[in-house]
mmCIF file of N, CA and C and ligand atoms in Angstrom:
data_model
loop_
_atom_site.group_PDB
_atom_site.id
_atom_site.type_symbol
_atom_site.label_atom_id
_atom_site.label_comp_id
_atom_site.label_asym_id
_atom_site.label_seq_id
_atom_site.Cartn_x
_atom_site.Cartn_y
_atom_site.Cartn_z
ATOM 1 N N UNK A 1422 12.881 1.964 9.501
ATOM 2 C CA UNK A 1422 13.150 0.626 9.811
ATOM 3 C C UNK A 1422 14.383 0.034 9.008
ATOM 4 N N UNK A 1423 14.939 -0.858 9.606
ATOM 5 C CA UNK A 1423 15.998 -1.595 8.931
ATOM 6 C C UNK A 1423 16.024 -2.942 8.968
ATOM 7 N N UNK A 1424 16.524 -3.767 8.174
ATOM 8 C CA UNK A 1424 16.811 -5.394 8.155
ATOM 9 C C UNK A 1424 17.916 -5.781 8.997
ATOM 10 N N UNK A 1425 17.597 -6.544 9.912
ATOM 11 C CA UNK A 1425 18.579 -7.167 10.765
ATOM 12 C C UNK A 1425 18.680 -8.703 10.653
ATOM 13 N N UNK A 1426 19.782 -9.261 10.927
ATOM 14 C CA UNK A 1426 19.691 -10.700 10.910
ATOM 15 C C UNK A 1426 20.528 -11.301 12.091
ATOM 16 N N UNK A 1427 20.170 -12.526 12.465
ATOM 17 C CA UNK A 1427 20.788 -13.432 13.302
ATOM 18 C C UNK A 1427 21.780 -14.296 12.396
ATOM 19 N N UNK A 1428 22.927 -13.861 12.024
ATOM 20 C CA UNK A 1428 23.855 -14.588 11.108
ATOM 21 C C UNK A 1428 24.024 -16.102 11.497
ATOM 22 N N UNK A 1429 24.000 -16.426 12.592
ATOM 23 C CA UNK A 1429 24.428 -17.656 12.895
ATOM 24 C C UNK A 1429 23.216 -18.869 12.782
ATOM 25 N N UNK A 1430 21.953 -18.194 12.444
ATOM 26 C CA UNK A 1430 20.901 -19.154 12.263
ATOM 27 C C UNK A 1430 20.425 -19.325 10.852
ATOM 28 N N UNK A 1431 21.081 -18.469 9.917
ATOM 29 C CA UNK A 1431 20.745 -18.550 8.478
ATOM 30 C C UNK A 1431 21.301 -19.796 7.891
ATOM 31 N N UNK A 1432 20.278 -20.498 7.411
ATOM 32 C CA UNK A 1432 20.425 -21.873 6.511
ATOM 33 C C UNK A 1432 20.798 -21.535 4.987
ATOM 34 N N UNK A 1433 20.657 -20.312 4.566
ATOM 35 C CA UNK A 1433 20.795 -20.167 3.145
ATOM 36 C C UNK A 1433 19.715 -20.702 2.145
ATOM 37 N N UNK A 1434 18.642 -20.661 2.860
ATOM 38 C CA UNK A 1434 17.486 -21.356 2.097
ATOM 39 C C UNK A 1434 17.100 -20.444 0.869
ATOM 40 N N UNK A 1435 17.382 -19.036 1.018
ATOM 41 C CA UNK A 1435 17.255 -18.261 -0.171
ATOM 42 C C UNK A 1435 15.903 -17.598 -0.442
ATOM 43 N N UNK A 1436 14.998 -17.803 0.574
ATOM 44 C CA UNK A 1436 13.682 -17.357 0.254
ATOM 45 C C UNK A 1436 13.776 -15.824 0.269
ATOM 46 N N UNK A 1437 14.459 -15.155 1.096
ATOM 47 C CA UNK A 1437 14.464 -13.736 1.035
ATOM 48 C C UNK A 1437 15.204 -13.215 -0.085
ATOM 49 N N UNK A 1438 16.285 -13.711 -0.594
ATOM 50 C CA UNK A 1438 16.929 -13.079 -1.669
ATOM 51 C C UNK A 1438 16.311 -13.398 -3.063
ATOM 52 N N UNK A 1439 15.470 -14.586 -3.097
ATOM 53 C CA UNK A 1439 14.710 -14.909 -4.163
ATOM 54 C C UNK A 1439 13.383 -13.863 -4.272
ATOM 55 N N UNK A 1440 12.876 -13.702 -3.047
ATOM 56 C CA UNK A 1440 11.622 -12.871 -3.147
ATOM 57 C C UNK A 1440 11.950 -11.432 -3.317
ATOM 58 N N UNK A 1441 13.104 -10.947 -2.755
ATOM 59 C CA UNK A 1441 13.377 -9.508 -2.843
ATOM 60 C C UNK A 1441 14.947 -9.313 -3.033
ATOM 61 N N UNK A 1442 15.304 -9.535 -4.245
ATOM 62 C CA UNK A 1442 16.749 -9.435 -4.596
ATOM 63 C C UNK A 1442 17.430 -8.016 -4.623
ATOM 64 N N UNK A 1443 16.470 -7.025 -4.525
ATOM 65 C CA UNK A 1443 16.871 -5.567 -4.134
ATOM 66 C C UNK A 1443 17.142 -5.413 -2.733
ATOM 67 N N UNK A 1444 16.870 -6.291 -1.994
ATOM 68 C CA UNK A 1444 17.002 -5.999 -0.436
ATOM 69 C C UNK A 1444 18.034 -7.186 0.036
ATOM 70 N N UNK A 1445 18.115 -8.294 -0.386
ATOM 71 C CA UNK A 1445 18.897 -9.279 0.109
ATOM 72 C C UNK A 1445 19.836 -9.899 -0.891
ATOM 73 N N UNK A 1446 21.007 -10.434 -0.664
ATOM 74 C CA UNK A 1446 21.942 -11.117 -1.453
ATOM 75 C C UNK A 1446 22.364 -12.368 -0.743
ATOM 76 N N UNK A 1447 23.109 -13.307 -1.309
ATOM 77 C CA UNK A 1447 23.744 -14.431 -0.630
ATOM 78 C C UNK A 1447 25.253 -14.217 -0.652
ATOM 79 N N UNK A 1448 25.694 -14.561 0.429
ATOM 80 C CA UNK A 1448 27.225 -14.510 0.568
ATOM 81 C C UNK A 1448 27.911 -15.627 -0.466
ATOM 82 N N UNK A 1449 28.939 -15.248 -1.074
ATOM 83 C CA UNK A 1449 29.568 -16.157 -1.937
ATOM 84 C C UNK A 1449 30.530 -17.045 -1.062
ATOM 85 N N UNK A 1450 30.700 -16.657 0.170
ATOM 86 C CA UNK A 1450 31.582 -17.291 1.033
ATOM 87 C C UNK A 1450 30.848 -18.523 1.827
ATOM 88 N N UNK A 1451 29.725 -18.317 2.219
ATOM 89 C CA UNK A 1451 29.142 -19.254 3.058
ATOM 90 C C UNK A 1451 27.686 -19.534 2.717
ATOM 91 N N UNK A 1452 27.201 -18.781 1.782
ATOM 92 C CA UNK A 1452 25.713 -18.952 1.320
ATOM 93 C C UNK A 1452 24.803 -18.378 2.146
ATOM 94 N N UNK A 1453 25.194 -17.612 3.160
ATOM 95 C CA UNK A 1453 24.115 -17.079 4.028
ATOM 96 C C UNK A 1453 23.598 -15.609 3.637
ATOM 97 N N UNK A 1454 22.608 -15.101 4.271
ATOM 98 C CA UNK A 1454 22.196 -13.910 3.734
ATOM 99 C C UNK A 1454 23.186 -12.545 3.904
ATOM 100 N N UNK A 1455 23.047 -11.727 2.969
ATOM 101 C CA UNK A 1455 23.715 -10.461 3.045
ATOM 102 C C UNK A 1455 22.551 -9.409 2.829
ATOM 103 N N UNK A 1456 22.399 -8.468 3.762
ATOM 104 C CA UNK A 1456 21.404 -7.413 3.573
ATOM 105 C C UNK A 1456 21.972 -6.232 2.773
ATOM 106 N N UNK A 1457 21.282 -5.894 1.779
ATOM 107 C CA UNK A 1457 21.670 -4.830 0.766
ATOM 108 C C UNK A 1457 21.168 -3.408 1.210
ATOM 109 N N UNK A 1458 19.920 -3.470 1.713
ATOM 110 C CA UNK A 1458 19.208 -2.189 1.959
ATOM 111 C C UNK A 1458 19.594 -1.515 3.408
ATOM 112 N N UNK A 1459 19.538 -0.263 3.272
ATOM 113 C CA UNK A 1459 19.744 0.460 4.557
ATOM 114 C C UNK A 1459 18.387 0.948 4.990
ATOM 115 N N UNK A 1460 18.033 2.102 5.149
ATOM 116 C CA UNK A 1460 16.759 2.506 5.689
ATOM 117 C C UNK A 1460 15.722 2.116 4.600
ATOM 118 N N UNK A 1461 14.434 1.723 5.256
ATOM 119 C CA UNK A 1461 13.424 1.254 4.387
ATOM 120 C C UNK A 1461 12.238 1.927 4.672
ATOM 121 N N UNK A 1462 11.289 2.323 3.727
ATOM 122 C CA UNK A 1462 10.036 2.842 3.962
ATOM 123 C C UNK A 1462 9.220 2.568 2.690
ATOM 124 N N UNK A 1463 7.930 2.672 2.798
ATOM 125 C CA UNK A 1463 7.069 2.611 1.732
ATOM 126 C C UNK A 1463 7.008 1.208 1.186
ATOM 127 N N UNK A 1464 7.058 0.990 -0.109
ATOM 128 C CA UNK A 1464 6.878 -0.285 -0.795
ATOM 129 C C UNK A 1464 8.044 -1.141 -0.436
ATOM 130 N N UNK A 1465 9.230 -0.599 -0.269
ATOM 131 C CA UNK A 1465 10.331 -1.366 -0.030
ATOM 132 C C UNK A 1465 10.315 -1.920 1.426
ATOM 133 N N UNK A 1466 9.797 -1.348 2.421
ATOM 134 C CA UNK A 1466 9.553 -1.819 3.735
ATOM 135 C C UNK A 1466 8.363 -2.941 3.689
ATOM 136 N N UNK A 1467 7.518 -2.668 2.989
ATOM 137 C CA UNK A 1467 6.434 -3.781 2.859
ATOM 138 C C UNK A 1467 6.930 -5.023 2.241
ATOM 139 N N UNK A 1468 7.965 -4.973 1.247
ATOM 140 C CA UNK A 1468 8.720 -6.037 0.629
ATOM 141 C C UNK A 1468 9.399 -6.725 1.486
ATOM 142 N N UNK A 1469 10.047 -5.924 2.407
ATOM 143 C CA UNK A 1469 11.035 -6.446 3.517
ATOM 144 C C UNK A 1469 10.195 -7.198 4.549
ATOM 145 N N UNK A 1470 9.191 -6.640 4.724
ATOM 146 C CA UNK A 1470 8.323 -7.159 5.976
ATOM 147 C C UNK A 1470 7.801 -8.651 5.415
ATOM 148 N N UNK A 1471 7.314 -8.804 4.221
ATOM 149 C CA UNK A 1471 6.883 -10.032 3.574
ATOM 150 C C UNK A 1471 7.996 -11.000 3.646
ATOM 151 N N UNK A 1472 9.277 -10.478 3.235
ATOM 152 C CA UNK A 1472 10.426 -11.327 3.069
ATOM 153 C C UNK A 1472 10.744 -11.842 4.519
ATOM 154 N N UNK A 1473 10.905 -11.175 5.541
ATOM 155 C CA UNK A 1473 11.227 -11.595 6.799
ATOM 156 C C UNK A 1473 10.262 -12.553 7.367
ATOM 157 N N UNK A 1474 8.964 -12.317 7.200
ATOM 158 C CA UNK A 1474 8.027 -13.095 7.678
ATOM 159 C C UNK A 1474 8.084 -14.469 7.111
ATOM 160 N N UNK A 1475 8.549 -14.610 5.788
ATOM 161 C CA UNK A 1475 8.687 -15.974 5.190
ATOM 162 C C UNK A 1475 10.023 -16.500 5.484
ATOM 163 N N UNK A 1476 10.788 -16.047 6.237
ATOM 164 C CA UNK A 1476 12.154 -16.740 6.595
ATOM 165 C C UNK A 1476 11.802 -17.798 7.422
ATOM 166 N N UNK A 1477 12.233 -19.087 7.039
ATOM 167 C CA UNK A 1477 11.923 -20.310 7.821
ATOM 168 C C UNK A 1477 12.519 -20.368 9.229
ATOM 169 N N UNK A 1478 13.723 -19.690 9.458
ATOM 170 C CA UNK A 1478 14.401 -19.781 10.797
ATOM 171 C C UNK A 1478 14.340 -18.491 11.422
ATOM 172 N N UNK A 1479 13.631 -17.533 11.012
ATOM 173 C CA UNK A 1479 13.436 -16.269 11.798
ATOM 174 C C UNK A 1479 14.830 -15.545 11.870
ATOM 175 N N UNK A 1480 15.596 -15.816 10.794
ATOM 176 C CA UNK A 1480 16.907 -15.165 10.945
ATOM 177 C C UNK A 1480 16.911 -13.765 10.656
ATOM 178 N N UNK A 1481 16.099 -13.337 9.746
ATOM 179 C CA UNK A 1481 15.967 -11.819 9.343
ATOM 180 C C UNK A 1481 14.695 -11.300 10.119
ATOM 181 N N UNK A 1482 14.865 -10.008 10.468
ATOM 182 C CA UNK A 1482 13.791 -9.350 11.221
ATOM 183 C C UNK A 1482 13.945 -7.683 10.905
ATOM 184 N N UNK A 1483 13.037 -6.904 11.204
ATOM 185 C CA UNK A 1483 12.895 -5.570 11.083
ATOM 186 C C UNK A 1483 13.060 -4.958 12.560
ATOM 187 N N UNK A 1484 13.724 -3.757 12.591
ATOM 188 C CA UNK A 1484 14.035 -3.034 13.728
ATOM 189 C C UNK A 1484 14.216 -1.617 13.421
ATOM 190 N N UNK A 1485 13.876 -0.890 14.480
ATOM 191 C CA UNK A 1485 14.367 0.580 14.415
ATOM 192 C C UNK A 1485 15.854 0.830 14.343
ATOM 193 N N UNK A 1486 16.432 1.852 13.732
ATOM 194 C CA UNK A 1486 17.856 1.989 13.692
ATOM 195 C C UNK A 1486 18.467 2.080 14.989
HETATM 196 S S1 SF4 B 713 17.548 -15.128 5.995
HETATM 197 FE FE1 SF4 B 713 16.003 -16.696 6.096
HETATM 198 S S2 SF4 B 713 15.184 -16.779 4.150
HETATM 199 FE FE2 SF4 B 713 17.039 -15.596 3.977
HETATM 200 S S3 SF4 B 713 18.455 -17.091 3.342
HETATM 201 FE FE3 SF4 B 713 18.711 -16.940 5.587
HETATM 202 S S4 SF4 B 713 17.196 -18.640 6.292
HETATM 203 FE FE4 SF4 B 713 16.859 -18.272 4.172
#
C-alpha cells in the first residue's frame, strides 16, 4: 500500500503530519501535505490508515501501487 493525495483539496490542517511525522510532512511553499513514505506495511501501514481516516478533507488515501 502507498499513501496518495488529492493535492488540490489539502487545506494544510496538519492532522496527518502531526499524527505521523514519519509518514507526512508539510510543504514550505504552500503548507500542503508532502508524503514521505513509500511502500507501507505492518505498524507503518496501520499508522497511515489512522492518519488518512482523520483527514478532514479526505485529501490523503491509501491505494495499491
Ligand atoms: S492531507 Fe488532510 S490532514 Fe493532512 S494537511 Fe492536508 S488536509 Fe490536513
